[in-house]
Amino acid sequence: MSATTVVKAQTPFKFYTSFILEEATGLRAATLPQLLHWLRQVPDGCLYHHTHYFLLSHHYLTPGPTNDFAYWVTEVLGEEPLGELLASIDTMQHASLQSLRDAVIETIDSYLKQHPIARFKFASEGEEFHFVKSIHVVVPTPWSAWTLEEFADSLQRVTVYSLYYHVFDSRLRLGRPTNDFAIWLEQQFGQTELAKETAAVDPYAHTLETLRALLVSLVRQQLDRDDPEPRRDAH
Amino acid sequence: MTQSHGATLTEYEPIIGSSAIEELRQLARYFRGKRVVMVNSTRVGGGVAEILSRMVPILLEMGIRVRWEVIEGSDPFYKVTKKFHNALHGKQESITPDMFEVFLEQGRHNARKLTLDDDVVFIHDPQPLTLVDGRARRPDATWVWRCHIDVSRPHPGVWGFLQPYILQYDAAVYSAPAFVQRLAMRQVLIAPSIDPLSDKNRELEPSVIDEVLRRLEIPRDRPIVTQVSRFDYLKDPLGVIDAFRRVRRSVKCRLVLAGGPATDDPEAEEVLALARERAKDDPEIHLLMLPPQSDIEINALQRASAVVVQKSLREGFGLTVSEALWKARPVVASAVGGIPLQVKHGYSGLLVHSIEGAAYAIRQLLNSPEYAKRLGENGREHVRQNFLLTRHLTDYLVTFLCARQRSDTIHLDNHQ
């Protein structure tokens, strides 16, 4: 088989980006029981927002706080042990927002059973937890790729929001089995190993820029394996 | 010095990156051939006019046919809207039925004067709110109301009067989740922003900073702790002085309290006098009453500071925090209003709740320059991602696109 650098996909990878607006729900919690109460009722978009938006808006932090619940419980209520438990919920292990919601509820519920006094901790005025929902407006970007070389180049250039859309949105919110990059690599090039490696990268453990560097590096390594000669322009 | 006004979109590229600029331009293409009108109550003065004066040229540059209309007002009307403003903020006000009539009559007058037949009508704040009564003339247009004030605890009479008008809009926009009431409509959260190219925020040469501090007679022999804000009880300048004195017991430093004259605030002189009395001619406490248009001076003071404080007792959004963070300054700020959106405790600054807490946090930062530096750097990145004019503009365009749609995910095809 000729070098992957010049193998063209049948279908190009089209990079999209997602503009995210925050929508207020007007729901707020000042205590852990109130937080639990609303957690059982809010739409999935709220769960997604509070487990992912922090990551996007603070994506430069390493290591960053994983979700709004962990941050609020730790920094506002001062319940560090519970904050730690919430921060350690492995989002990668949940295939749906409902499953993630159940895990958050179960973590808080069990903690309250073990530490009933925590029910009485409350946030002072102005520091309540406000439930917010994400609205996603998905638009195509000018970037697309027919080859691995083009794919690596585009991946290097798109905004972190585009990266976020293809990695985070595709899996948990849109219910795809893995991220969009892994699916395309597998389907278009049969790059099973590369697809597996790409799917295995834990996006929650990196800043978005580090994630970008990791993904680009995986593709470049594949290109080097396919074509050990100094890389040439694919066009 | 170079003049910073009228920046083009390309000038933001080194700050937010070419891809983000391209995405913004791409978003703007969805408005090709469309007309957008912004309506507010003043062309100059105040944060809304300032942000519109910077946004409108960029929207035009991107090919959007945007215009900016200002409603007409009369003295009685503005007296009423000032009372409404205070009442919406939760201040006790005596509201009489004739005030509602003054408000409505001026609204009818403005509706006759303004032709609002654009594709998107973007109304800012309560003064022009009733213009929405005319939307039936063009039912397919998108109407969005931008509420720049905190309506979390509004006067029930005023809120009840305004609510039927608000509900006629396709979407309402607020600055923070805490500012919102529960309403059966799309309510979007969009934080205000700072302009990184304005005189208040652009990079300054060290020589400019030196010159400003020399002129303001602030020696740079020890670390400077600064709060920039009006002399207002709610900004707690006296609390800042007390916190500073606690810090100085163990760390040598200077305090700068910089504010401007507020002709519309009779309390300002009183608060300044109290601050002077509390400072007691302390040579390490500098109380500065800066004239209007002192943006370069404020910029230089923030950049020269080892720690920037915003110890407000109540706050709107508190954009002075973002101004300081943009300069990578470590910030100590009260957890009130929109400040917790700008500062995540221990990540991009320190949040406090008391004079003692403020003193402790300032001391921590002065004693741990590496920690302070990291918080400042994180803060700058946080502002770059979330509180710059370009993000603000992007959010407005996205709001216009999805205001009339109820879905949580909206897919847009390639624009024509």
mmCIF file of C-alpha atoms in Angstrom, chain A residues 18-217:
data_model
loop_
_atom_site.group_PDB
_atom_site.id
_atom_site.type_symbol
_atom_site.label_atom_id
_atom_site.label_comp_id
_atom_site.label_asym_id
_atom_site.label_seq_id
_atom_site.Cartn_x
_atom_site.Cartn_y
_atom_site.Cartn_z
ATOM 1 C CA SER A 18 -19.657 24.712 18.067
ATOM 2 C CA PHE A 19 -20.568 28.084 19.485
ATOM 3 C CA ILE A 20 -21.951 27.578 22.928
ATOM 4 C CA LEU A 21 -24.413 29.916 24.551
ATOM 5 C CA GLU A 22 -25.351 29.636 28.181
ATOM 6 C CA GLU A 23 -29.052 29.634 28.909
ATOM 7 C CA ALA A 24 -30.259 30.537 32.385
ATOM 8 C CA THR A 25 -32.805 28.257 33.993
ATOM 9 C CA GLY A 26 -33.433 30.452 37.025
ATOM 10 C CA LEU A 27 -32.930 27.374 39.256
ATOM 11 C CA ARG A 28 -30.502 27.719 42.122
ATOM 12 C CA ALA A 29 -29.280 25.719 45.090
ATOM 13 C CA ALA A 30 -27.781 26.961 48.335
ATOM 14 C CA THR A 31 -27.448 23.566 50.040
ATOM 15 C CA LEU A 32 -26.558 20.018 49.065
ATOM 16 C CA PRO A 33 -30.163 18.756 49.412
ATOM 17 C CA GLN A 34 -31.292 21.552 47.078
ATOM 18 C CA LEU A 35 -28.512 20.664 44.653
ATOM 19 C CA LEU A 36 -29.674 17.039 44.684
ATOM 20 C CA HIS A 37 -33.290 18.049 44.221
ATOM 21 C CA TRP A 38 -32.571 20.010 41.047
ATOM 22 C CA LEU A 39 -30.007 17.508 39.772
ATOM 23 C CA ARG A 40 -32.832 14.998 39.500
ATOM 24 C CA GLN A 41 -34.984 17.357 37.459
ATOM 25 C CA VAL A 42 -32.857 19.588 35.248
ATOM 26 C CA PRO A 43 -32.547 18.756 31.541
ATOM 27 C CA ASP A 44 -29.541 16.882 30.185
ATOM 28 C CA GLY A 45 -28.234 20.150 28.761
ATOM 29 C CA CYS A 46 -27.632 21.339 32.338
ATOM 30 C CA LEU A 47 -25.694 18.211 33.228
ATOM 31 C CA TYR A 48 -23.613 18.612 30.126
ATOM 32 C CA HIS A 49 -23.028 22.272 30.829
ATOM 33 C CA HIS A 50 -21.866 21.811 34.401
ATOM 34 C CA THR A 51 -19.614 18.870 33.625
ATOM 35 C CA HIS A 52 -18.072 20.319 30.470
ATOM 36 C CA TYR A 53 -18.357 24.072 30.203
ATOM 37 C CA PHE A 54 -15.918 24.658 33.048
ATOM 38 C CA LEU A 55 -13.448 22.613 31.066
ATOM 39 C CA LEU A 56 -13.960 24.749 27.990
ATOM 40 C CA SER A 57 -13.942 28.117 29.708
ATOM 41 C CA HIS A 58 -10.896 27.196 31.809
ATOM 42 C CA HIS A 59 -9.171 24.960 29.321
ATOM 43 C CA TYR A 60 -5.779 26.570 29.982
ATOM 44 C CA LEU A 61 -5.671 25.142 33.513
ATOM 45 C CA THR A 62 -3.580 22.074 34.189
ATOM 46 C CA PRO A 63 -4.676 20.260 36.188
ATOM 47 C CA GLY A 64 -8.058 21.876 36.014
ATOM 48 C CA PRO A 65 -11.135 21.423 38.132
ATOM 49 C CA THR A 66 -13.258 18.845 36.399
ATOM 50 C CA ASN A 67 -16.751 20.125 36.893
ATOM 51 C CA ASP A 68 -18.809 22.921 38.422
ATOM 52 C CA PHE A 69 -20.284 20.659 41.095
ATOM 53 C CA ALA A 70 -16.851 19.745 42.457
ATOM 54 C CA TYR A 71 -15.733 23.371 42.388
ATOM 55 C CA TRP A 72 -18.845 24.678 44.159
ATOM 56 C CA VAL A 73 -18.922 21.955 46.807
ATOM 57 C CA THR A 74 -15.239 22.504 47.589
ATOM 58 C CA GLU A 75 -14.817 26.249 47.290
ATOM 59 C CA VAL A 76 -18.224 27.494 48.406
ATOM 60 C CA LEU A 77 -19.566 24.854 50.792
ATOM 61 C CA GLY A 78 -16.125 23.832 52.022
ATOM 62 C CA GLU A 79 -16.945 20.112 51.699
ATOM 63 C CA GLU A 80 -13.585 19.104 50.291
ATOM 64 C CA PRO A 81 -14.013 15.335 50.638
ATOM 65 C CA LEU A 82 -17.211 15.455 48.594
ATOM 66 C CA GLY A 83 -15.576 17.846 46.129
ATOM 67 C CA GLU A 84 -12.805 15.318 45.671
ATOM 68 C CA LEU A 85 -15.304 12.519 45.049
ATOM 69 C CA LEU A 86 -17.183 14.595 42.491
ATOM 70 C CA ALA A 87 -13.967 15.656 40.787
ATOM 71 C CA SER A 88 -12.908 12.059 40.490
ATOM 72 C CA ILE A 89 -16.003 10.917 38.599
ATOM 73 C CA ASP A 90 -14.506 9.581 35.390
ATOM 74 C CA THR A 91 -16.597 11.109 32.639
ATOM 75 C CA MET A 92 -14.931 8.833 30.071
ATOM 76 C CA GLN A 93 -16.607 5.864 31.744
ATOM 77 C CA HIS A 94 -20.096 7.189 31.085
ATOM 78 C CA ALA A 95 -21.674 6.608 27.725
ATOM 79 C CA SER A 96 -24.645 8.859 28.332
ATOM 80 C CA LEU A 97 -25.559 12.001 30.223
ATOM 81 C CA GLN A 98 -28.135 10.036 32.195
ATOM 82 C CA SER A 99 -25.432 7.696 33.421
ATOM 83 C CA LEU A 100 -23.261 10.685 34.356
ATOM 84 C CA ARG A 101 -26.199 12.323 36.118
ATOM 85 C CA ASP A 102 -26.822 9.123 38.098
ATOM 86 C CA ALA A 103 -23.183 9.030 39.152
ATOM 87 C CA VAL A 104 -23.239 12.641 40.390
ATOM 88 C CA ILE A 105 -26.516 12.086 42.264
ATOM 89 C CA GLU A 106 -25.320 8.822 43.773
ATOM 90 C CA THR A 107 -22.047 10.433 44.930
ATOM 91 C CA ILE A 108 -23.821 13.296 46.697
ATOM 92 C CA ASP A 109 -26.578 11.090 48.072
ATOM 93 C CA SER A 110 -24.181 8.566 49.634
ATOM 94 C CA TYR A 111 -22.030 11.348 51.039
ATOM 95 C CA LEU A 112 -25.042 12.932 52.719
ATOM 96 C CA LYS A 113 -26.018 9.582 54.219
ATOM 97 C CA GLN A 114 -22.526 9.184 55.650
ATOM 98 C CA HIS A 115 -22.167 12.840 56.686
ATOM 99 C CA PRO A 116 -25.674 14.051 57.575
ATOM 100 C CA ILE A 117 -24.339 17.282 59.008
ATOM 101 C CA ALA A 118 -23.266 18.312 55.503
ATOM 102 C CA ARG A 119 -26.961 18.851 54.750
ATOM 103 C CA PHE A 120 -26.786 22.031 56.799
ATOM 104 C CA LYS A 121 -23.889 23.667 54.987
ATOM 105 C CA PHE A 122 -25.191 26.534 52.897
ATOM 106 C CA ALA A 123 -23.849 29.027 50.424
ATOM 107 C CA SER A 124 -24.090 32.651 51.409
ATOM 108 C CA GLU A 125 -26.124 35.053 49.301
ATOM 109 C CA GLY A 126 -24.609 35.496 45.876
ATOM 110 C CA GLU A 127 -22.700 32.218 45.982
ATOM 111 C CA GLU A 128 -25.554 29.834 45.262
ATOM 112 C CA PHE A 129 -25.229 27.207 42.550
ATOM 113 C CA HIS A 130 -27.091 28.416 39.467
ATOM 114 C CA PHE A 131 -28.201 25.790 36.989
ATOM 115 C CA VAL A 132 -27.343 26.772 33.456
ATOM 116 C CA LYS A 133 -27.985 24.938 30.202
ATOM 117 C CA SER A 134 -25.798 24.886 27.097
ATOM 118 C CA ILE A 135 -27.182 25.800 23.689
ATOM 119 C CA HIS A 136 -24.970 24.641 20.849
ATOM 120 C CA VAL A 137 -24.875 26.303 17.475
ATOM 121 C CA VAL A 138 -22.885 24.085 15.141
ATOM 122 C CA VAL A 139 -21.395 25.612 12.010
ATOM 123 C CA PRO A 140 -18.970 24.319 9.387
ATOM 124 C CA THR A 141 -15.450 25.772 9.391
ATOM 125 C CA PRO A 142 -13.400 26.338 6.228
ATOM 126 C CA TRP A 143 -11.145 23.428 7.207
ATOM 127 C CA SER A 144 -11.430 19.963 5.745
ATOM 128 C CA ALA A 145 -9.032 17.098 5.037
ATOM 129 C CA TRP A 146 -8.797 14.402 2.388
ATOM 130 C CA THR A 147 -5.485 12.981 3.556
ATOM 131 C CA LEU A 148 -3.768 12.341 6.857
ATOM 132 C CA GLU A 149 -1.319 15.124 6.117
ATOM 133 C CA GLU A 150 -4.154 17.585 5.560
ATOM 134 C CA PHE A 151 -5.881 16.238 8.627
ATOM 135 C CA ALA A 152 -2.852 16.932 10.821
ATOM 136 C CA ASP A 153 -2.467 20.408 9.314
ATOM 137 C CA SER A 154 -6.112 21.296 9.856
ATOM 138 C CA LEU A 155 -6.117 19.898 13.359
ATOM 139 C CA GLN A 156 -3.253 22.244 14.074
ATOM 140 C CA ARG A 157 -5.204 25.248 12.814
ATOM 141 C CA VAL A 158 -8.778 24.906 13.991
ATOM 142 C CA THR A 159 -9.889 26.660 17.167
ATOM 143 C CA VAL A 160 -10.086 24.816 20.435
ATOM 144 C CA TYR A 161 -13.868 25.080 20.102
ATOM 145 C CA SER A 162 -13.763 22.960 16.963
ATOM 146 C CA LEU A 163 -11.569 20.442 18.734
ATOM 147 C CA TYR A 164 -13.971 20.473 21.650
ATOM 148 C CA TYR A 165 -16.928 19.817 19.379
ATOM 149 C CA HIS A 166 -15.380 16.788 17.661
ATOM 150 C CA VAL A 167 -13.962 15.274 20.836
ATOM 151 C CA PHE A 168 -16.415 16.055 23.625
ATOM 152 C CA ASP A 169 -19.723 16.822 21.949
ATOM 153 C CA SER A 170 -19.633 13.900 19.577
ATOM 154 C CA ARG A 171 -19.247 11.275 22.279
ATOM 155 C CA LEU A 172 -21.376 12.242 25.220
ATOM 156 C CA ARG A 173 -23.897 14.715 23.877
ATOM 157 C CA LEU A 174 -24.436 13.311 20.416
ATOM 158 C CA GLY A 175 -24.114 9.716 21.603
ATOM 159 C CA ARG A 176 -21.417 8.543 19.203
ATOM 160 C CA PRO A 177 -19.284 5.606 20.357
ATOM 161 C CA THR A 178 -16.048 7.592 20.305
ATOM 162 C CA ASN A 179 -14.731 10.926 19.068
ATOM 163 C CA ASP A 180 -15.253 11.997 15.442
ATOM 164 C CA PHE A 181 -11.568 11.809 14.567
ATOM 165 C CA ALA A 182 -11.274 8.146 15.542
ATOM 166 C CA ILE A 183 -14.420 7.276 13.587
ATOM 167 C CA TRP A 184 -13.155 8.983 10.421
ATOM 168 C CA LEU A 185 -9.661 7.462 10.633
ATOM 169 C CA GLU A 186 -11.139 4.018 11.017
ATOM 170 C CA GLN A 187 -13.750 4.383 8.285
ATOM 171 C CA GLN A 188 -11.663 6.152 5.668
ATOM 172 C CA PHE A 189 -8.218 4.651 6.095
ATOM 173 C CA GLY A 190 -8.777 1.489 8.069
ATOM 174 C CA GLN A 191 -6.264 2.992 10.471
ATOM 175 C CA THR A 192 -7.394 0.755 13.264
ATOM 176 C CA GLU A 193 -4.382 1.302 15.495
ATOM 177 C CA LEU A 194 -4.357 5.042 14.986
ATOM 178 C CA ALA A 195 -8.122 5.163 15.477
ATOM 179 C CA LYS A 196 -7.800 3.185 18.700
ATOM 180 C CA GLU A 197 -4.990 5.397 19.968
ATOM 181 C CA THR A 198 -6.997 8.501 19.114
ATOM 182 C CA ALA A 199 -10.070 7.131 20.847
ATOM 183 C CA ALA A 200 -8.064 6.164 23.906
ATOM 184 C CA VAL A 201 -6.755 9.646 24.630
ATOM 185 C CA ASP A 202 -8.552 10.852 27.755
ATOM 186 C CA PRO A 203 -9.633 14.371 26.832
ATOM 187 C CA TYR A 204 -10.553 15.186 30.419
ATOM 188 C CA ALA A 205 -6.987 14.767 31.584
ATOM 189 C CA HIS A 206 -5.519 17.468 29.347
ATOM 190 C CA THR A 207 -5.940 21.093 28.461
ATOM 191 C CA LEU A 208 -7.427 21.496 24.999
ATOM 192 C CA GLU A 209 -4.113 22.712 23.601
ATOM 193 C CA THR A 210 -2.305 19.697 25.048
ATOM 194 C CA LEU A 211 -5.017 17.487 23.639
ATOM 195 C CA ARG A 212 -4.508 19.066 20.229
ATOM 196 C CA ALA A 213 -0.745 18.504 20.432
ATOM 197 C CA LEU A 214 -1.286 14.863 21.430
ATOM 198 C CA LEU A 215 -3.688 14.147 18.587
ATOM 199 C CA VAL A 216 -1.496 15.882 16.011
ATOM 200 C CA SER A 217 1.484 13.962 17.288
#
